[in-house]
Coordinates of C-alpha atoms and ligand atoms in Angstrom, one line a residue:
X1 CA 2.6 14.6 -28.1
X2 CA 3.9 14.3 -31.6
X3 CA 2.2 14.0 -34.9
X4 CA 3.6 12.3 -38.0
X5 CA 2.2 12.9 -41.4
X6 CA 3.1 9.6 -43.1
X7 CA 2.9 9.8 -46.9
X8 CA 4.2 7.2 -49.3
X9 CA 4.5 6.0 -53.0
X10 CA 4.0 9.4 -54.6
X11 CA 5.3 8.0 -58.0
X12 CA 6.1 11.3 -60.0
X13 CA 5.4 10.3 -63.6
X14 CA 2.1 8.8 -62.5
X15 CA 0.7 11.6 -60.4
X16 CA -2.9 12.8 -60.2
X17 CA -2.2 16.6 -60.2
X18 CA -5.4 17.9 -58.3
X19 CA -4.7 15.3 -55.6
X20 CA -1.1 16.5 -55.3
X21 CA -2.1 20.1 -54.9
X22 CA -4.7 19.2 -52.3
X23 CA -2.0 17.4 -50.2
X24 CA 0.2 20.4 -50.2
X25 CA -2.6 22.4 -48.6
X26 CA -3.8 19.5 -46.4
X27 CA -0.3 19.0 -44.8
X28 CA 0.2 22.7 -44.2
X29 CA -3.2 22.9 -42.4
X30 CA -2.5 19.8 -40.3
X31 CA 1.0 21.2 -39.1
X32 CA 2.5 17.8 -38.2
X33 CA 5.7 17.5 -36.1
X34 CA 7.4 15.8 -39.0
X35 CA 6.5 14.6 -42.6
X36 CA 7.7 10.9 -43.3
X37 CA 7.8 9.8 -47.0
X38 CA 8.4 6.1 -47.2
X39 CA 9.7 5.7 -50.6
X40 CA 8.8 5.4 -54.4
X41 CA 9.3 9.2 -55.3
X42 CA 9.1 8.3 -59.0
X43 CA 7.7 5.9 -61.5
X44 CA 10.9 5.1 -63.3
X45 CA 13.7 7.0 -61.6
X46 CA 14.1 9.4 -64.6
X47 CA 15.6 12.9 -63.9
X48 CA 12.5 14.9 -64.9
X49 CA 10.4 12.7 -62.6
X50 CA 12.9 13.3 -59.8
X51 CA 12.9 17.1 -60.4
X52 CA 9.1 17.1 -60.2
X53 CA 9.2 15.0 -57.0
X54 CA 11.9 17.2 -55.4
X55 CA 9.8 20.4 -56.3
X56 CA 6.9 18.8 -54.7
X57 CA 8.7 17.8 -51.5
X58 CA 9.9 21.4 -51.1
X59 CA 6.3 22.6 -50.9
X60 CA 5.5 20.3 -48.1
X61 CA 6.1 21.3 -44.4
X62 CA 9.5 20.5 -42.6
X63 CA 11.1 18.8 -41.0
X64 CA 10.9 15.8 -43.4
X65 CA 12.5 12.3 -43.2
X66 CA 12.5 10.4 -46.4
X67 CA 13.8 6.9 -47.8
X68 CA 13.9 5.6 -51.4
X69 CA 11.7 2.8 -52.8
X70 CA 12.4 0.2 -55.5
X71 CA 10.9 2.6 -58.2
X72 CA 13.6 5.1 -57.3
X73 CA 16.2 2.7 -58.9
X74 CA 16.2 2.6 -62.7
X75 CA 14.7 -0.6 -64.2
X76 CA 15.9 -0.4 -67.8
X77 CA 19.1 1.6 -67.5
X78 CA 21.1 -1.5 -66.4
X79 CA 24.4 0.1 -66.1
X80 CA 23.1 2.8 -63.6
X81 CA 20.9 0.1 -61.9
X82 CA 23.9 -1.8 -60.8
X83 CA 26.8 0.7 -60.6
X84 CA 25.1 3.7 -59.2
X85 CA 21.5 2.8 -58.5
X86 CA 20.5 5.8 -56.4
X87 CA 22.4 8.5 -58.4
X88 CA 19.4 10.5 -59.2
X89 CA 17.9 10.1 -55.7
X90 CA 21.1 11.5 -54.2
X91 CA 21.2 14.4 -56.7
X92 CA 17.4 15.4 -56.5
X93 CA 16.1 14.2 -53.1
X94 CA 18.9 13.8 -50.7
X95 CA 22.4 12.3 -50.3
X96 CA 21.5 11.1 -46.9
X97 CA 20.7 7.4 -47.1
X98 CA 20.7 7.0 -43.3
X99 CA 18.5 9.8 -42.2
X100 CA 17.5 10.4 -38.5
X101 CA 15.1 12.9 -36.8
X102 CA 15.7 13.4 -33.0
X103 CA 13.9 15.5 -30.3
X104 CA 13.1 14.9 -26.7
X105 CA 10.0 12.9 -27.5
X106 CA 10.6 11.3 -30.8
X107 CA 13.3 9.5 -32.7
X108 CA 12.8 8.5 -36.3
X109 CA 15.4 6.4 -38.2
X110 CA 15.3 5.7 -41.9
X111 CA 16.6 2.5 -43.6
X112 CA 17.1 2.3 -47.4
X113 CA 15.5 -1.2 -48.3
X114 CA 15.8 -0.6 -52.2
X115 CA 18.1 -2.9 -53.9
X116 CA 19.3 -3.3 -57.5
X117 CA 18.9 -7.1 -57.3
X118 CA 16.9 -9.4 -55.2
X119 CA 15.7 -12.8 -56.4
X120 CA 12.4 -14.2 -55.2
X121 CA 9.3 -16.0 -56.7
X122 CA 7.6 -12.6 -56.5
X123 CA 10.0 -10.8 -58.9
X124 CA 13.7 -10.3 -59.2
X125 CA 13.8 -6.5 -58.8
X126 CA 11.0 -5.1 -56.6
X127 CA 11.8 -6.8 -53.2
X128 CA 13.8 -5.0 -50.5
X129 CA 16.4 -5.9 -48.1
X130 CA 18.0 -4.8 -44.7
X131 CA 21.7 -5.4 -44.3
X132 CA 23.7 -6.2 -41.1
X133 CA 25.5 -2.8 -41.7
X134 CA 22.1 -1.0 -41.6
X135 CA 21.1 -2.8 -38.4
X136 CA 24.4 -1.7 -36.8
X137 CA 23.4 1.8 -37.9
X138 CA 20.0 1.5 -36.1
X139 CA 21.8 0.2 -33.0
X140 CA 24.1 3.1 -32.9
X141 CA 21.3 5.6 -33.3
X142 CA 18.4 4.0 -31.4
X143 CA 19.8 1.9 -28.6
X144 CA 20.8 3.6 -25.3
X145 CA 18.2 6.2 -25.8
X146 CA 15.8 7.3 -23.0
X147 CA 12.8 5.0 -22.4
X148 CA 10.4 8.0 -22.8
X149 CA 11.5 8.8 -26.4
X150 CA 9.2 7.2 -28.8
X151 CA 11.3 5.3 -31.4
X152 CA 10.3 4.9 -35.1
X153 CA 12.0 3.1 -38.0
X154 CA 11.0 4.0 -41.6
X155 CA 11.5 1.7 -44.5
X156 CA 9.9 1.4 -48.0
X157 CA 9.3 -2.3 -47.8
X158 CA 6.7 -3.7 -45.3
X159 CA 7.1 -5.9 -42.3
X160 CA 3.7 -7.3 -42.3
X161 CA 1.3 -8.3 -45.3
X162 CA -2.2 -6.7 -45.9
X163 CA -5.0 -8.3 -44.0
X164 CA -6.5 -11.4 -45.9
X165 CA -3.7 -11.4 -48.4
X166 CA -1.0 -14.0 -48.8
X167 CA 2.4 -12.6 -47.5
X168 CA 4.3 -10.7 -50.3
X169 CA 6.6 -7.9 -50.5
X170 CA 7.9 -8.4 -47.0
X171 CA 11.4 -6.9 -46.6
X172 CA 14.1 -9.6 -46.7
X173 CA 16.0 -9.8 -43.3
X174 CA 12.9 -8.9 -41.4
X175 CA 13.5 -11.3 -38.7
X176 CA 17.0 -10.2 -37.9
X177 CA 15.9 -6.5 -38.2
X178 CA 13.2 -7.1 -35.7
X179 CA 15.6 -8.7 -33.3
X180 CA 17.7 -5.6 -33.4
X181 CA 14.5 -3.4 -33.0
X182 CA 13.5 -5.4 -30.0
X183 CA 16.9 -4.8 -28.4
X184 CA 16.6 -1.1 -29.2
X185 CA 13.0 -0.8 -27.9
X186 CA 11.7 0.5 -31.3
X187 CA 8.1 1.2 -30.9
X188 CA 6.7 1.6 -34.4
X189 CA 7.6 0.9 -38.0
X190 CA 6.4 2.9 -41.0
X191 CA 6.3 1.7 -44.7
X192 CA 4.7 1.7 -47.9
X193 CA 5.2 -0.2 -51.2
X194 CA 2.0 -2.1 -51.4
X195 CA -0.2 1.0 -51.9
X196 CA -2.6 -0.3 -49.1
X197 CA -3.1 1.3 -45.8
X198 CA -3.3 -0.9 -42.8
X199 CA -1.7 -1.4 -39.3
X200 CA -1.1 -3.9 -36.7
X201 CA 1.5 -5.5 -34.3
X202 CA 4.4 -7.1 -36.2
X203 CA 3.8 -10.3 -34.3
X204 CA 0.8 -11.2 -36.4
X205 CA 3.3 -12.1 -39.0
X206 CA 6.4 -12.7 -36.9
X207 CA 5.4 -15.0 -34.1
X208 CA 8.9 -15.4 -32.6
X209 CA 9.3 -11.6 -31.9
X210 CA 8.9 -10.9 -28.3
X211 CA 8.3 -7.1 -28.2
X212 CA 5.1 -5.7 -29.4
X213 CA 6.0 -3.2 -32.3
X214 CA 3.4 -1.4 -34.4
X215 CA 3.6 -1.6 -38.1
X216 CA 1.9 1.1 -40.1
X217 CA 1.4 1.1 -43.8
X218 CA 0.5 3.9 -45.8
X219 CA -1.4 3.8 -49.3
X220 CA -0.3 5.8 -52.2
X221 CA -0.8 9.5 -51.5
X222 CA -1.1 11.0 -54.9
X223 CA -0.4 8.5 -57.6
X224 CA -2.8 6.9 -60.1
X225 CA -1.2 3.6 -59.3
X226 CA -3.9 2.8 -56.7
X227 CA -4.8 -0.8 -55.6
X228 CA -8.5 -0.8 -54.9
X229 CA -8.0 2.0 -52.4
X230 CA -8.4 5.8 -52.8
X231 CA -5.4 8.0 -52.5
X232 CA -4.6 8.4 -48.8
X233 CA -2.0 9.4 -46.1
X234 CA -1.8 8.7 -42.4
X235 CA -1.9 11.3 -39.7
X236 CA -0.3 9.5 -36.7
X237 CA -0.7 11.0 -33.3
X238 CA 1.7 9.8 -30.5
X239 CA 0.8 10.4 -27.0
X240 CA 2.5 8.5 -24.3
X241 CA 1.2 4.9 -24.5
X242 CA -1.5 5.9 -27.1
X243 CA -1.1 5.9 -30.8
X244 CA -3.9 6.9 -33.3
X245 CA -3.6 6.2 -36.9
X246 CA -6.0 8.5 -38.8
X247 CA -6.2 7.7 -42.4
X248 CA -7.1 10.7 -44.6
X249 CA -8.5 9.5 -48.0
X250 CA -9.2 11.3 -51.1
X251 CA -12.9 11.5 -51.7
X252 CA -12.8 13.3 -55.0
X253 CA -12.8 16.8 -53.5
X254 CA -10.6 16.6 -50.4
X255 CA -8.6 14.4 -48.0
X256 CA -11.4 13.4 -45.7
X257 CA -11.2 11.5 -42.5
X258 CA -11.4 7.7 -43.2
X259 CA -10.4 4.7 -41.1
X260 CA -9.2 5.6 -37.6
X261 CA -7.3 3.0 -35.5
X262 CA -6.5 3.6 -32.0
X263 CA -3.8 1.6 -30.1
X264 CA -3.0 1.7 -26.4
X265 CA 0.1 -0.1 -25.0
X266 CA -1.0 -2.1 -22.0
X267 CA 1.7 -4.0 -20.1
X268 CA 4.0 -3.6 -23.2
X269 CA 1.3 -5.0 -25.7
X270 CA -0.3 -2.7 -28.2
X271 CA -4.0 -3.2 -28.0
X272 CA -6.2 -2.1 -30.9
X273 CA -9.3 -0.2 -29.8
X274 CA -11.1 0.1 -33.1
Ligands
FE2_301 FE1 5.0 2.2 -55.0
FE2_302 FE1 7.7 0.1 -54.1

């Protein structure tokens, strides 16, 4: 059995301090196998914001696996944005843009989906992308692994839209990525970006994908940039063919148990059990 504390979108520069303090104590109490942070460490990628984010991450349990988000690239400093977009991320958080966690039961691979430039109707700067080179990296790390090892990919940008919302923010290159994930028997994807917590089979949005892969989204853990949801994080328990996503949401005093979704994989298909 493994447990993943999945936090996201901490946005230093727009943090609620009491909630941040509570999350430190909360994650130490839960003692997860790994802490995953799926991007947007800062609000504007400024050095002081990165320093605060790095100090905060050092207070959380280890091991940790982290990826950057679109807010971790400067918006207004155009020179840095295009010529060294993740300079501060590398300096303050980690120089590893292809992180991996590996034990007998669990493999976690991170992909940096943040880009200096994407062009869509939704906006020219906030969307994400996965490159062929990054898919090759996933292939090298995750394919040819034992079947019993549970395999997870972490990105900032999501693979599925929130329930009852029009599709937006989906990572560019999702279809090709999912083809690769299928070949490597990836079991679950973790992401953030939309500041909403939800989970489902990727095939609710990608009907051509043959493999049933769970897609789990985290809300914003400690930031005031909430989208009609309280601050929250996911505690994900993986036990063979069973995955439980327990959302812990801030109730004004503590991170209390909120929505709990249990999935069982039956004949290769993830079935939701409430
Ligand atoms: Fe965000
Ligand atoms: Fe984002």
